[in-house]
């Protein structure tokens, strides 16, 4: 699966830059905006806007600089509460500022109940000497384990213009293509709501209903989501990657649901969250992985003395759905079969009012086809 991305519909991303005094906040912002290094910068910059065409998602970024003085603590808190993402800086040539991340800043964010992604940025990389040399991944791994709100870590140099644009690209990406709704870092697995959504998408794309996406179905999926076909060699390559890691992910018919889910977990682990988000958004999901209202609303008008009933076509469709999930063909949907039927929905309606007690159940708690039709099965 290749291609670009669909953003969440945001028209701007607001990034607040905070950190200890003299860690390079203002120089970082100036270098990102002007692509040059300024020897002298104001103590606090006015809001700075990066143009929409700077990054692939074509969404502008507004950067808010902050003061490190005690007198400005209230102002900083206000800005943090309005942030879409936070860039938290330390100075590569001042180890004490790195320690302050865990002794003050990250706990301060929690105290203020800041729930947005945090990008940790080491500035002044050009000033680090051999005495202060460190392996960023080794140092940050335990910190990121403790503070899951940290999206990524990066070091940069405003003076040498090294990895400056990347800082705000990662901040923007963390907002437009967030990790939290998709992936659970504790279990290293896709979250249940994400699995349900991707399973629904898989089923919609499995036109011949053989529980696998063949080459033609994979290509149609690719074109729908990314507006470009897959070349035969690319399809072979995708299936080879899955089969090498997960043999049951591919069978003689094509890519299985297990393989489809594995691919998306792999994209996320490799930082390609925009791929999975593009797929979800193309099939009508919002940032909470819920179907947007315009996909669910059924417009109709009725007078107070009128009632609604299913058309004969709708009844036949629902009977077909019932039959598909009635695996033992006993004319009853058992709880496990109902769970399977609603495994692609956000939740099953049969566990709560008004549906829970709306129809008569069999002695074993199942639902007959008449009960389902009366209540409006889907």
Tab-separated table of C-alpha atoms in Angstrom:
chain	number	residue	atom	x	y	z
A	1	UNK	CA	0.000	0.000	0.000
A	2	UNK	CA	1.531	3.226	-1.176
A	3	UNK	CA	0.536	6.826	-1.741
A	4	UNK	CA	-0.086	10.130	-0.017
A	5	UNK	CA	-2.383	10.981	2.832
A	6	UNK	CA	-5.721	12.526	3.692
A	7	UNK	CA	-5.592	14.985	6.584
A	8	UNK	CA	-8.204	15.176	9.311
A	9	UNK	CA	-9.834	18.300	7.853
A	10	UNK	CA	-7.923	20.688	10.110
A	11	UNK	CA	-7.130	24.100	8.674
A	12	UNK	CA	-4.264	24.843	11.068
A	13	UNK	CA	-2.001	23.160	13.615
A	14	UNK	CA	-0.994	25.180	16.673
A	15	UNK	CA	2.389	24.173	18.133
A	16	UNK	CA	3.598	25.645	21.433
A	17	UNK	CA	7.363	25.621	22.079
A	18	UNK	CA	8.449	25.422	25.729
A	19	UNK	CA	11.634	24.614	27.635
A	20	UNK	CA	14.220	26.027	30.003
A	21	UNK	CA	15.871	29.376	29.383
A	22	UNK	CA	18.577	29.461	26.691
A	23	UNK	CA	17.727	26.054	25.271
A	24	UNK	CA	17.292	27.546	21.789
A	25	UNK	CA	13.523	27.925	21.465
A	26	UNK	CA	13.462	31.234	19.582
A	27	UNK	CA	16.426	30.363	17.363
A	28	UNK	CA	14.726	27.108	16.396
A	29	UNK	CA	11.526	28.919	15.407
A	30	UNK	CA	13.388	31.622	13.469
A	31	UNK	CA	15.430	29.032	11.563
A	32	UNK	CA	12.277	27.060	10.692
A	33	UNK	CA	10.492	30.151	9.385
A	34	UNK	CA	13.358	31.841	7.513
A	35	UNK	CA	15.665	28.900	6.689
A	36	UNK	CA	18.531	31.020	8.014
A	37	UNK	CA	20.247	31.348	11.367
A	38	UNK	CA	19.915	34.672	13.208
A	39	UNK	CA	22.697	35.606	15.603
A	40	UNK	CA	20.325	37.822	17.588
A	41	UNK	CA	16.685	36.943	18.279
A	42	UNK	CA	14.098	38.579	20.560
A	43	UNK	CA	13.543	36.946	23.970
A	44	UNK	CA	10.070	35.838	22.849
A	45	UNK	CA	8.902	35.790	19.251
A	46	UNK	CA	5.391	36.725	18.130
A	47	UNK	CA	3.286	33.889	16.695
A	48	UNK	CA	5.034	32.491	13.618
A	49	UNK	CA	3.215	30.837	10.725
A	50	UNK	CA	4.745	28.168	8.511
A	51	UNK	CA	3.027	28.040	5.100
A	52	UNK	CA	0.707	25.196	4.139
A	53	UNK	CA	2.886	24.033	1.249
A	54	UNK	CA	5.915	23.459	3.474
A	55	UNK	CA	4.772	19.924	4.366
A	56	UNK	CA	2.950	17.208	2.386
A	57	UNK	CA	-0.376	17.539	4.218
A	58	UNK	CA	-0.772	21.169	3.055
A	59	UNK	CA	-1.881	22.370	6.478
A	60	UNK	CA	-0.233	25.534	7.882
A	61	UNK	CA	1.497	25.449	11.266
A	62	UNK	CA	1.302	28.296	13.785
A	63	UNK	CA	4.232	28.267	16.220
A	64	UNK	CA	3.879	29.919	19.625
A	65	UNK	CA	7.093	30.901	21.403
A	66	UNK	CA	7.073	31.135	25.221
A	67	UNK	CA	9.079	32.798	27.949
A	68	UNK	CA	10.977	30.764	30.542
A	69	UNK	CA	10.637	33.349	33.302
A	70	UNK	CA	8.712	32.563	36.481
A	71	UNK	CA	6.545	35.621	35.909
A	72	UNK	CA	5.315	34.116	32.637
A	73	UNK	CA	4.341	30.741	34.093
A	74	UNK	CA	0.607	31.551	33.939
A	75	UNK	CA	0.847	32.723	30.320
A	76	UNK	CA	2.731	29.549	29.370
A	77	UNK	CA	0.024	27.420	31.001
A	78	UNK	CA	-2.648	29.250	28.985
A	79	UNK	CA	-0.768	28.642	25.740
A	80	UNK	CA	-0.234	24.971	26.555
A	81	UNK	CA	-3.956	24.481	27.086
A	82	UNK	CA	-4.612	25.886	23.594
A	83	UNK	CA	-1.930	23.766	21.925
A	84	UNK	CA	-2.489	21.018	19.371
A	85	UNK	CA	1.064	19.786	20.007
A	86	UNK	CA	3.982	20.765	22.241
A	87	UNK	CA	7.659	21.042	21.299
A	88	UNK	CA	9.699	20.615	24.484
A	89	UNK	CA	13.326	21.741	24.142
A	90	UNK	CA	16.580	21.016	25.918
A	91	UNK	CA	20.106	22.115	25.005
A	92	UNK	CA	22.495	19.402	23.810
A	93	UNK	CA	25.427	21.222	25.459
A	94	UNK	CA	23.612	21.542	28.824
A	95	UNK	CA	22.828	18.106	30.329
A	96	UNK	CA	20.951	19.741	33.198
A	97	UNK	CA	18.251	20.912	30.771
A	98	UNK	CA	17.744	17.305	29.661
A	99	UNK	CA	17.265	16.256	33.275
A	100	UNK	CA	14.653	18.985	33.696
A	101	UNK	CA	12.388	17.215	31.228
A	102	UNK	CA	11.609	14.532	33.796
A	103	UNK	CA	12.092	16.536	36.977
A	104	UNK	CA	9.806	19.382	35.945
A	105	UNK	CA	8.364	19.821	32.467
A	106	UNK	CA	6.675	16.497	31.764
A	107	UNK	CA	5.142	16.401	35.241
A	108	UNK	CA	4.013	20.004	34.757
A	109	UNK	CA	2.178	19.003	31.582
A	110	UNK	CA	0.377	16.292	33.536
A	111	UNK	CA	-0.476	18.688	36.348
A	112	UNK	CA	-2.009	21.032	33.783
A	113	UNK	CA	-3.787	18.055	32.163
A	114	UNK	CA	-2.211	18.697	28.771
A	115	UNK	CA	-3.376	15.807	26.582
A	116	UNK	CA	-1.635	16.626	23.299
A	117	UNK	CA	1.417	14.933	21.726
A	118	UNK	CA	4.839	16.086	22.865
A	119	UNK	CA	7.895	16.305	20.608
A	120	UNK	CA	11.141	16.365	22.627
A	121	UNK	CA	13.814	18.377	20.788
A	122	UNK	CA	17.503	18.668	21.593
A	123	UNK	CA	18.697	22.041	20.277
A	124	UNK	CA	22.255	23.326	19.751
A	125	UNK	CA	23.494	19.992	18.430
A	126	UNK	CA	26.467	21.827	16.898
A	127	UNK	CA	27.658	22.856	20.387
A	128	UNK	CA	27.748	19.380	21.883
A	129	UNK	CA	31.307	18.264	22.626
A	130	UNK	CA	32.599	14.720	23.004
A	131	UNK	CA	32.268	14.951	26.778
A	132	UNK	CA	28.498	15.288	26.448
A	133	UNK	CA	28.096	12.752	23.631
A	134	UNK	CA	25.127	10.424	24.112
A	135	UNK	CA	22.959	7.904	22.303
A	136	UNK	CA	19.594	9.655	21.994
A	137	UNK	CA	17.637	6.425	21.600
A	138	UNK	CA	19.176	4.841	24.710
A	139	UNK	CA	18.655	7.955	26.830
A	140	UNK	CA	15.090	8.636	25.701
A	141	UNK	CA	13.743	5.065	25.607
A	142	UNK	CA	13.058	4.823	29.369
A	143	UNK	CA	11.665	8.371	29.429
A	144	UNK	CA	9.277	7.594	26.576
A	145	UNK	CA	8.291	4.403	28.365
A	146	UNK	CA	7.313	6.449	31.427
A	147	UNK	CA	5.749	9.372	29.534
A	148	UNK	CA	3.665	7.916	26.708
A	149	UNK	CA	2.599	11.401	25.638
A	150	UNK	CA	6.038	11.819	24.005
A	151	UNK	CA	5.467	11.165	20.317
A	152	UNK	CA	9.061	11.311	19.146
A	153	UNK	CA	12.504	12.749	19.954
A	154	UNK	CA	14.872	14.564	17.644
A	155	UNK	CA	18.065	16.622	17.880
A	156	UNK	CA	18.747	19.635	15.688
A	157	UNK	CA	20.986	22.617	15.072
A	158	UNK	CA	19.513	25.987	14.161
A	159	UNK	CA	23.022	27.328	13.496
A	160	UNK	CA	23.756	24.631	10.916
A	161	UNK	CA	20.114	24.217	9.807
A	162	UNK	CA	20.235	20.504	10.638
A	163	UNK	CA	16.852	18.780	11.077
A	164	UNK	CA	15.047	22.047	11.793
A	165	UNK	CA	12.061	21.565	9.411
A	166	UNK	CA	11.691	17.994	10.699
A	167	UNK	CA	10.884	19.252	14.202
A	168	UNK	CA	7.641	20.909	13.141
A	169	UNK	CA	6.877	18.235	10.553
A	170	UNK	CA	6.794	15.663	13.372
A	171	UNK	CA	4.657	18.002	15.479
A	172	UNK	CA	2.192	18.517	12.636
A	173	UNK	CA	2.137	14.818	11.797
A	174	UNK	CA	1.420	13.889	15.433
A	175	UNK	CA	-1.705	16.061	15.285
A	176	UNK	CA	-2.968	15.141	11.813
A	177	UNK	CA	-2.125	11.431	12.105
A	178	UNK	CA	-2.184	10.630	15.847
A	179	UNK	CA	-0.882	7.352	17.252
A	180	UNK	CA	-3.080	7.067	20.348
A	181	UNK	CA	-6.397	6.072	18.680
A	182	UNK	CA	-4.664	3.412	16.572
A	183	UNK	CA	-1.995	1.684	18.627
A	184	UNK	CA	-1.469	0.571	22.208
A	185	UNK	CA	2.202	0.924	23.139
A	186	UNK	CA	1.743	-1.193	26.263
A	187	UNK	CA	0.567	-4.253	24.340
A	188	UNK	CA	2.322	-3.314	21.083
A	189	UNK	CA	-0.907	-4.031	19.206
A	190	UNK	CA	-3.654	-2.262	17.280
A	191	UNK	CA	-6.406	-0.956	19.546
A	192	UNK	CA	-9.770	-2.788	19.418
A	193	UNK	CA	-11.620	0.152	17.824
A	194	UNK	CA	-8.987	0.305	15.096
A	195	UNK	CA	-9.238	-3.445	14.489
A	196	UNK	CA	-13.026	-3.209	14.176
A	197	UNK	CA	-12.789	-0.377	11.658
A	198	UNK	CA	-10.123	-2.105	9.565
A	199	UNK	CA	-12.098	-5.353	9.625
A	200	UNK	CA	-15.138	-3.500	8.251
A	201	UNK	CA	-12.983	-1.990	5.508
A	202	UNK	CA	-11.549	-5.415	4.658
A	203	UNK	CA	-15.038	-6.914	4.362
A	204	UNK	CA	-16.229	-4.035	2.169
A	205	UNK	CA	-13.275	-4.592	-0.156
A	206	UNK	CA	-13.677	-8.380	-0.233
A	207	UNK	CA	-16.229	-8.277	-3.064
A	208	UNK	CA	-16.319	-12.029	-3.687
A	209	UNK	CA	-16.630	-12.703	0.081
A	210	UNK	CA	-13.954	-15.401	0.150
A	211	UNK	CA	-12.199	-13.968	3.240
A	212	UNK	CA	-9.190	-12.784	1.232
A	213	UNK	CA	-8.273	-9.818	-0.930
A	214	UNK	CA	-7.149	-11.050	-4.333
A	215	UNK	CA	-4.909	-9.009	-6.631
A	216	UNK	CA	-7.839	-7.239	-8.277
A	217	UNK	CA	-9.448	-6.352	-4.923
A	218	UNK	CA	-6.109	-5.132	-3.554
A	219	UNK	CA	-5.679	-2.930	-6.606
A	220	UNK	CA	-9.200	-1.481	-6.276
A	221	UNK	CA	-8.506	-0.773	-2.606
A	222	UNK	CA	-5.241	0.973	-3.515
A	223	UNK	CA	-6.908	3.149	-6.151
A	224	UNK	CA	-9.786	4.105	-3.833
A	225	UNK	CA	-7.488	5.115	-0.981
A	226	UNK	CA	-4.423	6.474	-2.769
A	227	UNK	CA	-5.628	7.292	-6.314
A	228	UNK	CA	-2.947	5.132	-7.898
A	229	UNK	CA	-2.818	1.459	-8.905
A	230	UNK	CA	-0.360	-1.097	-7.597
A	231	UNK	CA	1.968	-2.613	-10.146
A	232	UNK	CA	1.969	-6.452	-10.273
A	233	UNK	CA	5.470	-6.529	-8.786
A	234	UNK	CA	4.312	-4.308	-5.910
A	235	UNK	CA	1.409	-6.633	-5.114
A	236	UNK	CA	3.810	-9.570	-5.059
A	237	UNK	CA	6.130	-7.588	-2.799
A	238	UNK	CA	3.353	-6.695	-0.338
A	239	UNK	CA	2.257	-10.301	-0.029
A	240	UNK	CA	5.855	-11.496	0.311
A	241	UNK	CA	6.491	-9.109	3.223
A	242	UNK	CA	3.395	-10.388	5.008
A	243	UNK	CA	4.077	-14.063	4.303
A	244	UNK	CA	7.660	-13.861	5.554
A	245	UNK	CA	6.566	-12.402	8.890
A	246	UNK	CA	3.133	-14.010	9.213
A	247	UNK	CA	2.493	-17.100	7.053
A	248	UNK	CA	-1.262	-17.100	7.803
A	249	UNK	CA	-1.484	-13.542	6.487
A	250	UNK	CA	-1.573	-14.813	2.895
A	251	UNK	CA	-3.284	-17.847	1.395
A	252	UNK	CA	-3.939	-19.155	-2.108
A	253	UNK	CA	-6.787	-16.658	-2.525
A	254	UNK	CA	-4.867	-13.542	-1.469
A	255	UNK	CA	-4.279	-11.330	1.571
A	256	UNK	CA	-6.271	-12.480	4.620
A	257	UNK	CA	-7.761	-10.267	7.320
A	258	UNK	CA	-4.897	-11.290	9.606
A	259	UNK	CA	-2.417	-10.134	6.965
A	260	UNK	CA	-4.341	-6.913	6.346
A	261	UNK	CA	-4.228	-6.038	10.062
A	262	UNK	CA	-0.545	-7.030	10.248
A	263	UNK	CA	0.294	-4.625	7.399
A	264	UNK	CA	-1.314	-1.715	9.216
A	265	UNK	CA	0.443	-2.566	12.481
A	266	UNK	CA	3.691	-2.625	10.490
A	267	UNK	CA	2.982	0.796	8.951
A	268	UNK	CA	2.359	2.245	12.413
A	269	UNK	CA	5.476	0.696	13.924
A	270	UNK	CA	7.530	2.183	11.078
A	271	UNK	CA	6.022	5.634	11.647
A	272	UNK	CA	3.797	5.600	8.545
A	273	UNK	CA	0.624	6.435	10.423
A	274	UNK	CA	-0.599	8.593	7.560
A	275	UNK	CA	-1.136	5.419	5.510
A	276	UNK	CA	-3.553	3.888	8.016
A	277	UNK	CA	-5.267	7.226	8.665
A	278	UNK	CA	-5.750	7.752	4.922
A	279	UNK	CA	-7.489	4.369	4.672
A	280	UNK	CA	-9.709	5.085	7.693
A	281	UNK	CA	-10.669	8.569	6.514
A	282	UNK	CA	-11.379	7.365	2.984
A	283	UNK	CA	-13.941	4.973	4.448
A	284	UNK	CA	-15.638	7.666	6.537
A	285	UNK	CA	-13.920	7.535	9.943
A	286	UNK	CA	-13.049	10.592	12.044
A	287	UNK	CA	-10.138	11.150	14.451
A	288	UNK	CA	-11.892	9.074	17.150
A	289	UNK	CA	-12.279	6.197	14.649
A	290	UNK	CA	-16.030	6.651	14.577
A	291	UNK	CA	-18.054	6.901	11.401
A	292	UNK	CA	-18.850	10.526	10.612
A	293	UNK	CA	-22.456	11.593	11.064
A	294	UNK	CA	-22.933	12.240	7.363
A	295	UNK	CA	-22.287	8.537	6.752
A	296	UNK	CA	-25.000	7.504	9.200
A	297	UNK	CA	-27.781	10.046	8.892
A	298	UNK	CA	-30.900	8.820	7.099
A	299	UNK	CA	-32.963	11.854	6.036
A	300	UNK	CA	-36.705	11.382	6.312
A	301	UNK	CA	-39.797	13.304	7.312
A	302	UNK	CA	-42.830	11.907	9.057
A	303	UNK	CA	-45.890	13.333	10.727
A	304	UNK	CA	-46.593	12.567	14.410
A	305	UNK	CA	-49.323	10.091	13.451
A	306	UNK	CA	-47.139	8.256	10.923
A	307	UNK	CA	-44.887	5.260	11.501
A	308	UNK	CA	-41.967	3.793	9.590
A	309	UNK	CA	-41.459	0.278	8.329
A	310	UNK	CA	-38.762	-1.511	6.386
A	311	UNK	CA	-39.159	-1.940	2.646
A	312	UNK	CA	-39.316	-5.453	1.257
A	313	UNK	CA	-35.829	-4.939	-0.169
A	314	UNK	CA	-34.497	-3.994	3.268
A	315	UNK	CA	-36.162	-7.023	4.856
A	316	UNK	CA	-34.598	-9.353	2.293
A	317	UNK	CA	-31.200	-7.735	2.818
A	318	UNK	CA	-31.439	-8.213	6.584
A	319	UNK	CA	-32.505	-11.822	6.130
A	320	UNK	CA	-29.404	-12.339	4.001
A	321	UNK	CA	-27.193	-10.836	6.708
A	322	UNK	CA	-28.898	-13.027	9.302
A	323	UNK	CA	-28.322	-16.143	7.207
A	324	UNK	CA	-24.661	-15.281	6.622
A	325	UNK	CA	-23.928	-15.066	10.341
A	326	UNK	CA	-26.196	-17.961	11.379
A	327	UNK	CA	-23.303	-20.356	10.906
A	328	UNK	CA	-25.079	-23.432	12.310
A	329	UNK	CA	-28.226	-22.624	10.274
A	330	UNK	CA	-30.584	-23.177	13.227
A	331	UNK	CA	-32.615	-20.023	12.553
A	332	UNK	CA	-31.230	-18.340	15.667
A	333	UNK	CA	-28.282	-15.997	16.238
A	334	UNK	CA	-26.457	-17.084	19.364
A	335	UNK	CA	-24.488	-14.510	21.382
A	336	UNK	CA	-21.222	-15.515	19.707
A	337	UNK	CA	-22.828	-15.136	16.265
A	338	UNK	CA	-24.242	-11.729	17.243
A	339	UNK	CA	-20.790	-10.679	18.422
A	340	UNK	CA	-19.369	-11.734	15.070
A	341	UNK	CA	-22.089	-9.823	13.210
A	342	UNK	CA	-21.299	-6.595	15.088
A	343	UNK	CA	-17.526	-7.118	15.204
A	344	UNK	CA	-17.061	-4.317	12.676
A	345	UNK	CA	-19.330	-1.869	14.512
A	346	UNK	CA	-18.183	0.444	17.337
A	347	UNK	CA	-20.266	-1.685	19.705
A	348	UNK	CA	-23.100	-4.205	19.642
A	349	UNK	CA	-26.513	-2.658	20.406
A	350	UNK	CA	-27.861	-5.897	21.831
A	351	UNK	CA	-26.106	-5.458	25.162
A	352	UNK	CA	-27.881	-2.275	26.237
A	353	UNK	CA	-31.265	-0.542	26.192
A	354	UNK	CA	-33.475	-0.183	24.272
A	355	UNK	CA	-32.506	-3.247	22.221
A	356	UNK	CA	-31.416	-5.499	25.071
A	357	UNK	CA	-34.973	-6.128	26.290
A	358	UNK	CA	-36.872	-5.074	23.182
A	359	UNK	CA	-37.443	-8.548	21.741
A	360	UNK	CA	-38.198	-12.015	22.940
A	361	UNK	CA	-35.173	-14.293	23.059
A	362	UNK	CA	-34.928	-18.055	22.829
A	363	UNK	CA	-34.396	-20.062	26.046
A	364	UNK	CA	-30.634	-19.987	25.325
A	365	UNK	CA	-30.645	-16.227	24.792
A	366	UNK	CA	-30.543	-16.193	20.981
A	367	UNK	CA	-32.453	-14.020	18.516
A	368	UNK	CA	-34.697	-15.319	15.753
A	369	UNK	CA	-34.875	-13.714	12.342
A	370	UNK	CA	-38.286	-12.224	13.166
A	371	UNK	CA	-36.941	-10.619	16.352
A	372	UNK	CA	-34.046	-9.076	14.459
A	373	UNK	CA	-36.274	-7.694	11.721
A	374	UNK	CA	-38.687	-6.154	14.203
A	375	UNK	CA	-35.880	-4.324	16.001
A	376	UNK	CA	-34.049	-3.199	12.882
A	377	UNK	CA	-30.944	-5.408	12.713
A	378	UNK	CA	-28.253	-3.082	11.344
